PDB file of C-alpha atoms and ligand atoms in Angstrom:
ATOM      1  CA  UNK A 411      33.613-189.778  69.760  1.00  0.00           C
ATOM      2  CA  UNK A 412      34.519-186.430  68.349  1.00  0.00           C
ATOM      3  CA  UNK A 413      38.639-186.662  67.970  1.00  0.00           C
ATOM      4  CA  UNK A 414      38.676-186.347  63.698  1.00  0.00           C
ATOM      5  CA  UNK A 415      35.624-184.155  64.359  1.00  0.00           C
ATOM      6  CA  UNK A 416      35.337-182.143  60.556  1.00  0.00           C
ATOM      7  CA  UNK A 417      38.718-183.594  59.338  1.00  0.00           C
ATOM      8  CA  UNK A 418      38.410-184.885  56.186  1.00  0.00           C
ATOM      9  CA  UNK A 419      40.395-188.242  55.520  1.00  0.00           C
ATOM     10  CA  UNK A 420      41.370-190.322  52.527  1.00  0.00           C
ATOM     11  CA  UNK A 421      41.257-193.758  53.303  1.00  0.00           C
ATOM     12  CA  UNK A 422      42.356-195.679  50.102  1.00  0.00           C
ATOM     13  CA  UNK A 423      41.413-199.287  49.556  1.00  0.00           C
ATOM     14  CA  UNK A 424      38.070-198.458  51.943  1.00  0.00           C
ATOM     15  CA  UNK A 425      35.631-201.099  49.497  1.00  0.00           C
ATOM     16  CA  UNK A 426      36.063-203.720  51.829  1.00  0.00           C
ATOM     17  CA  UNK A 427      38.665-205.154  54.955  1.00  0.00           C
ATOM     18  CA  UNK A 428      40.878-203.311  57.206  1.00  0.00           C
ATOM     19  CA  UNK A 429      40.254-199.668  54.612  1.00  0.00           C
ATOM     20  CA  UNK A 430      36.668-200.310  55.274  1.00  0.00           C
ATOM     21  CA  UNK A 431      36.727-200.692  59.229  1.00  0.00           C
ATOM     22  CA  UNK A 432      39.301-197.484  59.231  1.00  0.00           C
ATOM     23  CA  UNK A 433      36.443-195.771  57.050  1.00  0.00           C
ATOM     24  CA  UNK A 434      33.643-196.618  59.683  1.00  0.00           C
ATOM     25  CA  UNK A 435      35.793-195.682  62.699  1.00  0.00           C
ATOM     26  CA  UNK A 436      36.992-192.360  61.379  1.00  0.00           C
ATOM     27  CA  UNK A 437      33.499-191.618  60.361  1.00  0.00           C
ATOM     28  CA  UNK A 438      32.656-192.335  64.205  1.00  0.00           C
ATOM     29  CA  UNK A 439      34.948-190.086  65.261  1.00  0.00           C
ATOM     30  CA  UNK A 440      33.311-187.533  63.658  1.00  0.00           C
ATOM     31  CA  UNK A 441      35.847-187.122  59.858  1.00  0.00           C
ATOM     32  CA  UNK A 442      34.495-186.657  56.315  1.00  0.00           C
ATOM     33  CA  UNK A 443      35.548-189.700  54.851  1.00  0.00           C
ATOM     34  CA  UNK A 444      36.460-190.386  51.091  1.00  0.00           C
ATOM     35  CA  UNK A 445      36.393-193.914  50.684  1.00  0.00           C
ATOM     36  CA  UNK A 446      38.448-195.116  47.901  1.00  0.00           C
ATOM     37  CA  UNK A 447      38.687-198.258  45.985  1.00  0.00           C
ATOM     38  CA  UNK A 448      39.678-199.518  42.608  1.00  0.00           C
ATOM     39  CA  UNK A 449      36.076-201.076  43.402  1.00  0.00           C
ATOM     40  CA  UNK A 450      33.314-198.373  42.546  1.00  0.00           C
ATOM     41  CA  UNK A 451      30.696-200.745  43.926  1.00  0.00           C
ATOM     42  CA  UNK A 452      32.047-201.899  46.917  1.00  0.00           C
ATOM     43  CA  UNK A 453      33.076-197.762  47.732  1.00  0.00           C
ATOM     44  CA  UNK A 454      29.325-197.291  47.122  1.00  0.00           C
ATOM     45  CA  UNK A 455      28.553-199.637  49.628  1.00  0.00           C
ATOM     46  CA  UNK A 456      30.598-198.705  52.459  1.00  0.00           C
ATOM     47  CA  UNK A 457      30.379-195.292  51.894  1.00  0.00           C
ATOM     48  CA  UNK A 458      25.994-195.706  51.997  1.00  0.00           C
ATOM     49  CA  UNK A 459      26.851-198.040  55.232  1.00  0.00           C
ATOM     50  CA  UNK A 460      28.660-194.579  57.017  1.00  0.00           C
ATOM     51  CA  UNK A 461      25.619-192.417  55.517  1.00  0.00           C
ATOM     52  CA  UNK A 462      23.204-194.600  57.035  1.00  0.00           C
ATOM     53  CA  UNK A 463      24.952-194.977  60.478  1.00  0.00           C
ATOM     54  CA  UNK A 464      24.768-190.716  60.362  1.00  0.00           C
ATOM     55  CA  UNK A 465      28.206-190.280  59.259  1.00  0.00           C
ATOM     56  CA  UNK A 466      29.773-188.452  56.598  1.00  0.00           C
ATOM     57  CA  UNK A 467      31.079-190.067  53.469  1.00  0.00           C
ATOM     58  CA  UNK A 468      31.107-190.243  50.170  1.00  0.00           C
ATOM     59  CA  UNK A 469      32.744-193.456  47.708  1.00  0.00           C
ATOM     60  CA  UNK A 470      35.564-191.942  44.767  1.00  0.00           C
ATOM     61  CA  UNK A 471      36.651-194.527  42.867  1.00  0.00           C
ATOM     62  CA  UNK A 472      40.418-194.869  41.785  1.00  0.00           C
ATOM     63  CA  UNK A 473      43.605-197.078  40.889  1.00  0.00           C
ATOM     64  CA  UNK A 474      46.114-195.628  42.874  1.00  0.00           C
ATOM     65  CA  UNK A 475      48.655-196.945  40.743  1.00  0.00           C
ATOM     66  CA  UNK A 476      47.461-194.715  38.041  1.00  0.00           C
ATOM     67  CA  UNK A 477      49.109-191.204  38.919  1.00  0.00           C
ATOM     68  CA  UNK A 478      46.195-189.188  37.079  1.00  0.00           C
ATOM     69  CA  UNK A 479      43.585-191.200  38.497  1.00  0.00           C
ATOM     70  CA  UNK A 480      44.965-190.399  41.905  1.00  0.00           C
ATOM     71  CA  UNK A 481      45.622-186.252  41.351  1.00  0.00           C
ATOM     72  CA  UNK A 482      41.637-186.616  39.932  1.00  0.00           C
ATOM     73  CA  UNK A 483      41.032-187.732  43.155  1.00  0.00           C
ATOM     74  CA  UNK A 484      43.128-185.800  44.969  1.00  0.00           C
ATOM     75  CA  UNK A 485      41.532-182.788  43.119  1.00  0.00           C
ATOM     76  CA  UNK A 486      37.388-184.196  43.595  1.00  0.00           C
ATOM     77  CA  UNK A 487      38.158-184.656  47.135  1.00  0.00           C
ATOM     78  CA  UNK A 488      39.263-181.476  47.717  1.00  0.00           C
ATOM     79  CA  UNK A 489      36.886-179.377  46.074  1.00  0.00           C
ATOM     80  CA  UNK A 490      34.089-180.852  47.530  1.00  0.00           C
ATOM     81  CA  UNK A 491      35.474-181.110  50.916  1.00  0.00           C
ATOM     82  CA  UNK A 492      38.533-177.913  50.663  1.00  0.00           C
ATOM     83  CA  UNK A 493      41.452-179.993  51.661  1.00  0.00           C
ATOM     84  CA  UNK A 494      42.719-183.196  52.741  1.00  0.00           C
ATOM     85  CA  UNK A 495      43.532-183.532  56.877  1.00  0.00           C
ATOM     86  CA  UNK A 496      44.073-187.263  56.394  1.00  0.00           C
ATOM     87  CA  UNK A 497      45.473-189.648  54.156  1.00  0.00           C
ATOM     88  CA  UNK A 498      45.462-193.618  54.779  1.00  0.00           C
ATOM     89  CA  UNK A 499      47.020-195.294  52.327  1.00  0.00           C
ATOM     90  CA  UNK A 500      45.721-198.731  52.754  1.00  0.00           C
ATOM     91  CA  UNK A 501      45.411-199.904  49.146  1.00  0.00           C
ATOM     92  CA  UNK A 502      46.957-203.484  48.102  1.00  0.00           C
ATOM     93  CA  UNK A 503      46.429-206.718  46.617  1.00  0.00           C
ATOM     94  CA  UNK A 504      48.535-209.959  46.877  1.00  0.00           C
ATOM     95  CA  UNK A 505      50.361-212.015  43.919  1.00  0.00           C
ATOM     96  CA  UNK A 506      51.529-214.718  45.676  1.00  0.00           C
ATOM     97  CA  UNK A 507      54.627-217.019  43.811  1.00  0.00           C
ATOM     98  CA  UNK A 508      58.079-218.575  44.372  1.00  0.00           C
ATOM     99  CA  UNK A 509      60.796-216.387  43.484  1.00  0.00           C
ATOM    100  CA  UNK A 510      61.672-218.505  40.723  1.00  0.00           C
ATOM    101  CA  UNK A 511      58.645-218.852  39.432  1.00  0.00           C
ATOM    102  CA  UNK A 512      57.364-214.892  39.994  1.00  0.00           C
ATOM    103  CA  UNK A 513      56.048-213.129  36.821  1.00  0.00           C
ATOM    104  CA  UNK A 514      57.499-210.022  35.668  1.00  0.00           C
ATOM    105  CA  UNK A 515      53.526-209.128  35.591  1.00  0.00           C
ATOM    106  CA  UNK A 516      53.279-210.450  39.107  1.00  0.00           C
ATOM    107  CA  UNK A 517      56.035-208.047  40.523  1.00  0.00           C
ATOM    108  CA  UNK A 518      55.067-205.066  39.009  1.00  0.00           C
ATOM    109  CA  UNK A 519      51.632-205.364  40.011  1.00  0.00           C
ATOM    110  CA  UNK A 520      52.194-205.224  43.465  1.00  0.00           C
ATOM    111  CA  UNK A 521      55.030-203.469  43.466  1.00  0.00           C
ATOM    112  CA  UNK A 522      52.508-200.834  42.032  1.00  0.00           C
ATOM    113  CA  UNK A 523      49.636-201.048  43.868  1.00  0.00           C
ATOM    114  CA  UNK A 524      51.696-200.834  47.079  1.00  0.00           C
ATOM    115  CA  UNK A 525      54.625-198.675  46.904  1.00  0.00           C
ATOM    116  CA  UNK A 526      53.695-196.617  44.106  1.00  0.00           C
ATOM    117  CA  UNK A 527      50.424-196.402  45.146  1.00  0.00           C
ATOM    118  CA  UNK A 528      51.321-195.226  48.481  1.00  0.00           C
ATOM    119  CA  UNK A 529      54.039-192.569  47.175  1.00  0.00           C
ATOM    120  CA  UNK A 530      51.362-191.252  44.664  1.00  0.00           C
ATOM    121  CA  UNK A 531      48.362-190.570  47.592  1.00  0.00           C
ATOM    122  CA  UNK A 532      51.147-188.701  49.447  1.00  0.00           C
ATOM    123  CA  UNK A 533      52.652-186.807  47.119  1.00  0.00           C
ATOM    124  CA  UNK A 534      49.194-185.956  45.641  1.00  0.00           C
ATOM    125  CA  UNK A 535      48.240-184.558  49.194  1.00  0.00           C
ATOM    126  CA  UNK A 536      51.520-183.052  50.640  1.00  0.00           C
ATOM    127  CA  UNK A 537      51.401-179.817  48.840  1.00  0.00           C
ATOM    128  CA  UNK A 538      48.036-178.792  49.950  1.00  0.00           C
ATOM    129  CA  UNK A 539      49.151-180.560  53.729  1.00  0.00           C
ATOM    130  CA  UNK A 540      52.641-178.437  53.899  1.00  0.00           C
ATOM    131  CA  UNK A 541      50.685-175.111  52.949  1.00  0.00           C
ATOM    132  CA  UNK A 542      48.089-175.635  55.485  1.00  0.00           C
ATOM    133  CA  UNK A 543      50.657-176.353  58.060  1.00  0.00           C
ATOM    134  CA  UNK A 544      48.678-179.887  59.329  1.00  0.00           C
ATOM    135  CA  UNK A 545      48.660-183.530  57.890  1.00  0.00           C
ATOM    136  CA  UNK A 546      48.653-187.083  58.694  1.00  0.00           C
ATOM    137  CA  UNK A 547      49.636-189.706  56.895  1.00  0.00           C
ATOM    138  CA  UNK A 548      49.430-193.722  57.467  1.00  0.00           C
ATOM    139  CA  UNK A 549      50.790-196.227  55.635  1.00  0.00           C
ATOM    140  CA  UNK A 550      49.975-199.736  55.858  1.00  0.00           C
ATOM    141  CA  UNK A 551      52.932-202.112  55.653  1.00  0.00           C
ATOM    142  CA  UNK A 552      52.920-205.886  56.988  1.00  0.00           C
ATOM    143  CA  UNK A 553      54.897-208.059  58.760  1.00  0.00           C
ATOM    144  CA  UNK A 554      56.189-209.237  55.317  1.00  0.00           C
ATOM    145  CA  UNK A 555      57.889-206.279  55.062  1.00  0.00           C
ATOM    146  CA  UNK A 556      59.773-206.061  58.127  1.00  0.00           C
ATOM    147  CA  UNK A 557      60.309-209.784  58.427  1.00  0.00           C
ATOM    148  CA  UNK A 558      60.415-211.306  55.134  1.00  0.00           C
ATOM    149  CA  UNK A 559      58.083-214.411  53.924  1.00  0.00           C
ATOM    150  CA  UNK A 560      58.313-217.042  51.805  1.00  0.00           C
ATOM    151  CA  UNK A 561      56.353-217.207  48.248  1.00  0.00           C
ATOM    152  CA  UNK A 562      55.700-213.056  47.996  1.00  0.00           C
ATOM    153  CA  UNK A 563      58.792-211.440  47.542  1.00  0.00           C
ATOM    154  CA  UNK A 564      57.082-208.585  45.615  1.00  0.00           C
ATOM    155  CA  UNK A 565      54.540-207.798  48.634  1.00  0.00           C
ATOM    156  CA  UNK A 566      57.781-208.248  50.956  1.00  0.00           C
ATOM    157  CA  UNK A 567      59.880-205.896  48.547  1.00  0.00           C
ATOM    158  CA  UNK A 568      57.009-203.332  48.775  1.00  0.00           C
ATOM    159  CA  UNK A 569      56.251-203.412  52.174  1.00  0.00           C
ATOM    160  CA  UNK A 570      59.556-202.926  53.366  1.00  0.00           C
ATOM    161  CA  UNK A 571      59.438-200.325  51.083  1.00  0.00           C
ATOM    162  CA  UNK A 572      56.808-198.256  52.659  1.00  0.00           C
ATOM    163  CA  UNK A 573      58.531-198.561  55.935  1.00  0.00           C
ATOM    164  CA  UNK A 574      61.764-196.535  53.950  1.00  0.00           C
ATOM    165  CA  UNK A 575      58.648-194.324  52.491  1.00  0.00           C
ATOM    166  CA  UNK A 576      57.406-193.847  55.378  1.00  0.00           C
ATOM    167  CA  UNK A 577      60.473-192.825  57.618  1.00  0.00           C
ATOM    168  CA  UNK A 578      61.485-190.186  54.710  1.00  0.00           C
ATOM    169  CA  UNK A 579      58.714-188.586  53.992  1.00  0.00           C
ATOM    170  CA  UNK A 580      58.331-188.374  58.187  1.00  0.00           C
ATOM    171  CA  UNK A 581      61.603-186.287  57.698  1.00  0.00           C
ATOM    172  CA  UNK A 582      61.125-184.379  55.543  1.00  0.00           C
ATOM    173  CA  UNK A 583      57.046-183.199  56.207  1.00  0.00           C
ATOM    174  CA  UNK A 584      57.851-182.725  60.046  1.00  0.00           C
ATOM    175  CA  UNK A 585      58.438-179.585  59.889  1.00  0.00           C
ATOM    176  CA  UNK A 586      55.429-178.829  58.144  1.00  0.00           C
ATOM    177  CA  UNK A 587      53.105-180.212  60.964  1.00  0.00           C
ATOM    178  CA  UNK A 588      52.914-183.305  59.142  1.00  0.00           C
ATOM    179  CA  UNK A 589      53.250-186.386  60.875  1.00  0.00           C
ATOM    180  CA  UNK A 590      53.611-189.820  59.012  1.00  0.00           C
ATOM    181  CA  UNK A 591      53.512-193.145  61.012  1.00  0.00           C
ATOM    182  CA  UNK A 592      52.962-196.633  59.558  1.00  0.00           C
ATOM    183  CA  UNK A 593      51.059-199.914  60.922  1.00  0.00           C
ATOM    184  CA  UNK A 594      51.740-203.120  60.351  1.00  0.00           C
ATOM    185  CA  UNK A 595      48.392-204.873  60.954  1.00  0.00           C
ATOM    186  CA  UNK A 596      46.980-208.711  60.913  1.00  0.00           C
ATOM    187  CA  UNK A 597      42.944-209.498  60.327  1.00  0.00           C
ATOM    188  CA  UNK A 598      40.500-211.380  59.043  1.00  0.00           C
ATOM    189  CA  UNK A 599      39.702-210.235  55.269  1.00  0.00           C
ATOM    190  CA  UNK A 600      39.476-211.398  51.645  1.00  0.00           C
ATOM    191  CA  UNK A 601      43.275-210.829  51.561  1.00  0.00           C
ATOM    192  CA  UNK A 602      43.851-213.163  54.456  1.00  0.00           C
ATOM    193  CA  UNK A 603      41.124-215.505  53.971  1.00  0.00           C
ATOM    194  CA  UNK A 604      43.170-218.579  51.787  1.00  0.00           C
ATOM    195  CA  UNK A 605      45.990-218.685  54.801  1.00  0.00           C
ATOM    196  CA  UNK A 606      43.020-218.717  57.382  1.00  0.00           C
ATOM    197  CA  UNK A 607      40.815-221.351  56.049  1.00  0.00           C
ATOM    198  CA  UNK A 608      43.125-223.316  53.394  1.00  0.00           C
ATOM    199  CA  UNK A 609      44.348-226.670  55.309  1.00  0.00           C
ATOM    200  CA  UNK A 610      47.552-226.558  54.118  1.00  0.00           C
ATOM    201  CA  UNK A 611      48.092-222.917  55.642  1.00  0.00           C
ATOM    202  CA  UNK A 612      45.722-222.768  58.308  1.00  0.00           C
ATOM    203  CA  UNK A 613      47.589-224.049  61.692  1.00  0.00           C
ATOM    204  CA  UNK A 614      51.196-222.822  60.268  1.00  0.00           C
ATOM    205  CA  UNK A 615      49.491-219.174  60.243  1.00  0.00           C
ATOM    206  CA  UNK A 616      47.900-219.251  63.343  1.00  0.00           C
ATOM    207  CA  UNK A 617      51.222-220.941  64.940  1.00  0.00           C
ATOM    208  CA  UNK A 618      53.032-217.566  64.090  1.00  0.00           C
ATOM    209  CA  UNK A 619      50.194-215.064  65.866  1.00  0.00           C
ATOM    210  CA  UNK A 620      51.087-215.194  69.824  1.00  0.00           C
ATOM    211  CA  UNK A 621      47.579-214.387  70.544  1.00  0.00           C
ATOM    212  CA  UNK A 622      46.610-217.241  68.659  1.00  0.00           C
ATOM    213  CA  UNK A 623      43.583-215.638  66.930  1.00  0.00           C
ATOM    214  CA  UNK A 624      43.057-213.559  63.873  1.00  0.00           C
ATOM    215  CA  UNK A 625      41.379-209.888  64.659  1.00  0.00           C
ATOM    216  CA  UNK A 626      38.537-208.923  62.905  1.00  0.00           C
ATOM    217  CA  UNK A 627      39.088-205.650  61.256  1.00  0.00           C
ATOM    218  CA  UNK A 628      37.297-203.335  63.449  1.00  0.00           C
ATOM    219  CA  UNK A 629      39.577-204.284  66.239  1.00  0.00           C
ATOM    220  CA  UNK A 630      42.482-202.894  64.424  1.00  0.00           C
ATOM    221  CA  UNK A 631      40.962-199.778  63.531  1.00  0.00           C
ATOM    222  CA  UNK A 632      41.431-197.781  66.354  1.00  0.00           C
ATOM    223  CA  UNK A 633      44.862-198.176  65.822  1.00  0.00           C
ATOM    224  CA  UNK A 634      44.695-195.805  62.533  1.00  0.00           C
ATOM    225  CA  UNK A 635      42.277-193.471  64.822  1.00  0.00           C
ATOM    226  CA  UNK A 636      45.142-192.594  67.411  1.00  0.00           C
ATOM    227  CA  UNK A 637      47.716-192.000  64.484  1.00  0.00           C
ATOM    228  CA  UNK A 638      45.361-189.554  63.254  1.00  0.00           C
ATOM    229  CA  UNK A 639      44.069-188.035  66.442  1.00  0.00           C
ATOM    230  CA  UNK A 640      45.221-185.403  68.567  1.00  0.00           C
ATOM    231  CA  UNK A 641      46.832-187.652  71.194  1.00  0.00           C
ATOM    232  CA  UNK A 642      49.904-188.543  68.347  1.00  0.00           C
ATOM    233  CA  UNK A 643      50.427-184.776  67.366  1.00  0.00           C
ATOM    234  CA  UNK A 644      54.317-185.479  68.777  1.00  0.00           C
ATOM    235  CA  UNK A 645      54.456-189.028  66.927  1.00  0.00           C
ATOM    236  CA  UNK A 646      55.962-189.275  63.737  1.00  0.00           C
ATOM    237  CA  UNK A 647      58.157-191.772  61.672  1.00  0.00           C
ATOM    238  CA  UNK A 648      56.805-195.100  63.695  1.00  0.00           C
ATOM    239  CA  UNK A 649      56.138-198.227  63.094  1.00  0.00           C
ATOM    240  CA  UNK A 650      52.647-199.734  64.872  1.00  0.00           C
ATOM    241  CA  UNK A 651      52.429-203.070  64.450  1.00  0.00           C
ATOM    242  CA  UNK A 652      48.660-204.179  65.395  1.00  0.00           C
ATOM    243  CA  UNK A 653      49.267-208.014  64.891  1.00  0.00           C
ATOM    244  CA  UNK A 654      48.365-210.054  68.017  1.00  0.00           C
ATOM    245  CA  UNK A 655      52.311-210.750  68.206  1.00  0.00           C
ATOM    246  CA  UNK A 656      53.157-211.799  65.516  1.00  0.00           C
ATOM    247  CA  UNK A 657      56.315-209.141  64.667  1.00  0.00           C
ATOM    248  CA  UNK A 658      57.673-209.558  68.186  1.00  0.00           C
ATOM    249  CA  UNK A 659      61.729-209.869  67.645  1.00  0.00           C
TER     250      UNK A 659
HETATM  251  N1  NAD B1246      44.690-208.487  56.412  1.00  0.00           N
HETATM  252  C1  NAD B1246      45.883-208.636  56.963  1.00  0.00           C
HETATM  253  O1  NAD B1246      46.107-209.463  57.836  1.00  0.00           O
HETATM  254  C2  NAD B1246      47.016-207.750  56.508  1.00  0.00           C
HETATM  255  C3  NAD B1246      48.287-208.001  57.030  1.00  0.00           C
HETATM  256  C4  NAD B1246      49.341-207.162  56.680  1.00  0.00           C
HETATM  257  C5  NAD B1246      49.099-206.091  55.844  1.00  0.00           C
HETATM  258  N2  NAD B1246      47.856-205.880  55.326  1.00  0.00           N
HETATM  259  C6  NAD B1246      47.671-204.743  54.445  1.00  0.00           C
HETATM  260  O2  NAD B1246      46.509-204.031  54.849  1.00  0.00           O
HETATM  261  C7  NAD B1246      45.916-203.410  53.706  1.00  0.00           C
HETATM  262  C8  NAD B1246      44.451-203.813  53.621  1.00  0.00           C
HETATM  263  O3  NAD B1246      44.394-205.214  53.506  1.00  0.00           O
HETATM  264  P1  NAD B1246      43.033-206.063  53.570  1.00  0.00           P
HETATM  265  O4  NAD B1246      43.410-207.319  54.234  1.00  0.00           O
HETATM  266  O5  NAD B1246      41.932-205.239  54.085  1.00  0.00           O
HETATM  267  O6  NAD B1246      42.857-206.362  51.994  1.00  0.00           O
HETATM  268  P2  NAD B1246      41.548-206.608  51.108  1.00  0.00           P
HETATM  269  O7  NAD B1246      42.008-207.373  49.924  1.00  0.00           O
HETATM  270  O8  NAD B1246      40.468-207.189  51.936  1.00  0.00           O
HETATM  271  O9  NAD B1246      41.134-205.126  50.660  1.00  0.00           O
HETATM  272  C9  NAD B1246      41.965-204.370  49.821  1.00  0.00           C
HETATM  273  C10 NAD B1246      41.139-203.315  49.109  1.00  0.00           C
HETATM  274  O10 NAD B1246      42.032-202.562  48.266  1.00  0.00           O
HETATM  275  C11 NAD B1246      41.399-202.341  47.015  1.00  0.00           C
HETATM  276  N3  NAD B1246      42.408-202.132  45.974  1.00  0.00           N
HETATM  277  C12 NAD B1246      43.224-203.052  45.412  1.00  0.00           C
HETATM  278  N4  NAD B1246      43.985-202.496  44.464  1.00  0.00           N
HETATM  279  C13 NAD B1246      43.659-201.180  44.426  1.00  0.00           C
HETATM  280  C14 NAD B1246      44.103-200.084  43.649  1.00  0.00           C
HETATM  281  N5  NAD B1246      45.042-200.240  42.703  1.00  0.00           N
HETATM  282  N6  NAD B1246      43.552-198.868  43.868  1.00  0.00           N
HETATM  283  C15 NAD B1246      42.585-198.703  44.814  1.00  0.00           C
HETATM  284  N7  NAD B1246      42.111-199.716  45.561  1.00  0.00           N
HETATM  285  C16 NAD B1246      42.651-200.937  45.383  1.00  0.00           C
HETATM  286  C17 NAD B1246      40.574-203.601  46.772  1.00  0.00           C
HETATM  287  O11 NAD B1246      39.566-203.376  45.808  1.00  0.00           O
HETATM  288  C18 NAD B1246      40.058-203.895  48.175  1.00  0.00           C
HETATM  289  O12 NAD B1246      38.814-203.257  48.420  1.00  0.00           O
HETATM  290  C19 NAD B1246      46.758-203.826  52.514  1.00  0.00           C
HETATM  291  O13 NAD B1246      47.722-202.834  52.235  1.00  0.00           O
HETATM  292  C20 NAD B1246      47.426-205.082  53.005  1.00  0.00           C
HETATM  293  O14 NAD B1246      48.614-205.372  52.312  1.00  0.00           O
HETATM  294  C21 NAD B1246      46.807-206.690  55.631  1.00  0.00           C
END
């Protein structure tokens, strides 16, 4: 399991979920892994869990809404480690309402976490990416974002958002030997866990999944390992969705 063997890779939103499966599996294949969460404890944790099963990591907390937060990041990484090979930006949280009854605080939120989020990791990395001639870059969008849902029109909005993000910045980076792909994934987590085990949400859920079954995280990961890996050096600009089905049109 050597394919990231001594890249080193941001994976943002690592404290727990799908960033913290990507964080394991990278580590496996051999990266120096920076896991980052707004969550200094939970990066602790994972990033102790990676030391302990021999692999390289080390937990940098940080609200990647917060453009300083994320160049100080950007900038500890990087001296410690000399560069950035990989960025995952896998960061997000969930404010669910109606559209008439959404929050102005309840838009911006996720709007921020998401979107701006995401453009701040990449544009925080890209310099040091385009001069070095190698990158790659996955976002994490949903299938909110490419089909629409009812009751999160902010986490829809941004979503579809980092699909726009995420086909731009493909454009414009190619050149530089920077790929940027996206997945769209589906799993068992905190984020998922009131529409898996609330009755009212439960069946209706699982109704939508062809494969009938929710993933547990790890199974999803190696999905973020082959955008990242040698194998998708000619893949740029795409869309992955790793959802047992569920985005089939
Ligand atoms: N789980 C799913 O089925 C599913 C489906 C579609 C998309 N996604 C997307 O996948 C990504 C991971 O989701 P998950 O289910 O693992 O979620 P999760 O809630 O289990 O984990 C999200 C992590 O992000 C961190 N985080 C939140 N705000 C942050 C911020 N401002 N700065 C840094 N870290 C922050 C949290 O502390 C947490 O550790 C998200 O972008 C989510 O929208 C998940």
């Amino acid at each position: 399991m050597t394919q990231l063997k001594a890249k080193v890779a941001i994976v943002t939103g690592a404290g727990q979920g799908i960033g913290a499966a990507v964080a394991a599996a990278y580590a496996e294949e051999g990266a120096k892994v920076a896991v980052v969460d707004l969550n200094r404890e939970a990066a602790e944790k994972v990033a102790l869990e990676i030391r302990g099963a021999g692999g390289d990591a080390i937990a940098v907390p940080c609200n990647v809404a917060q453009r300083a937060q994320v160049d100080a990041m950007v900038g500890e990484i990087s001296s410690r480690y000399g560069r950035v090979d990989i960025l995952v930006n896998n960061a997000g949280i969930i404010r669910p309402a109606m559209l008439t009854k959404m929050t102005e605080e309840q838009w911006d939120a996720v709007v921020n976490v998401h979107l701006k989020g995401s453009y701040n990791c990449l544009q925080a990395v890209a310099p040091g990416m385009m001069e070095r001639k190698y990158g790659r870059i996955i976002n994490v969008t949903s299938a909110a974002g490419l089909l629409g849902t009812i009751g999160q029109i902010n986490y829809s909005a941004a979503k579809a958002g980092i699909v726009g993000l995420t086909m731009s910045a493909a454009r414009e980076l190619a050149k530089f030997g920077i790929t940027v792909n996206a997945i769209a994934p589906g799993a068992a987590t905190p984020m998922t866990e009131v529409i898996r085990t609330d009755e009212r949400f439960k069946e209706k859920y699982l109704e939508r999944i062809p494969m009938g079954r929710w993933a547990e995280p790890a199974e999803i990961a190696p999905a973020f390992v082959f955008f990242a890996s040698p194998g998708a050096s000619y893949v740029t600009g795409q869309i992955l969705a790793a959802d047992g089905g569920m985005t089939i049109r």
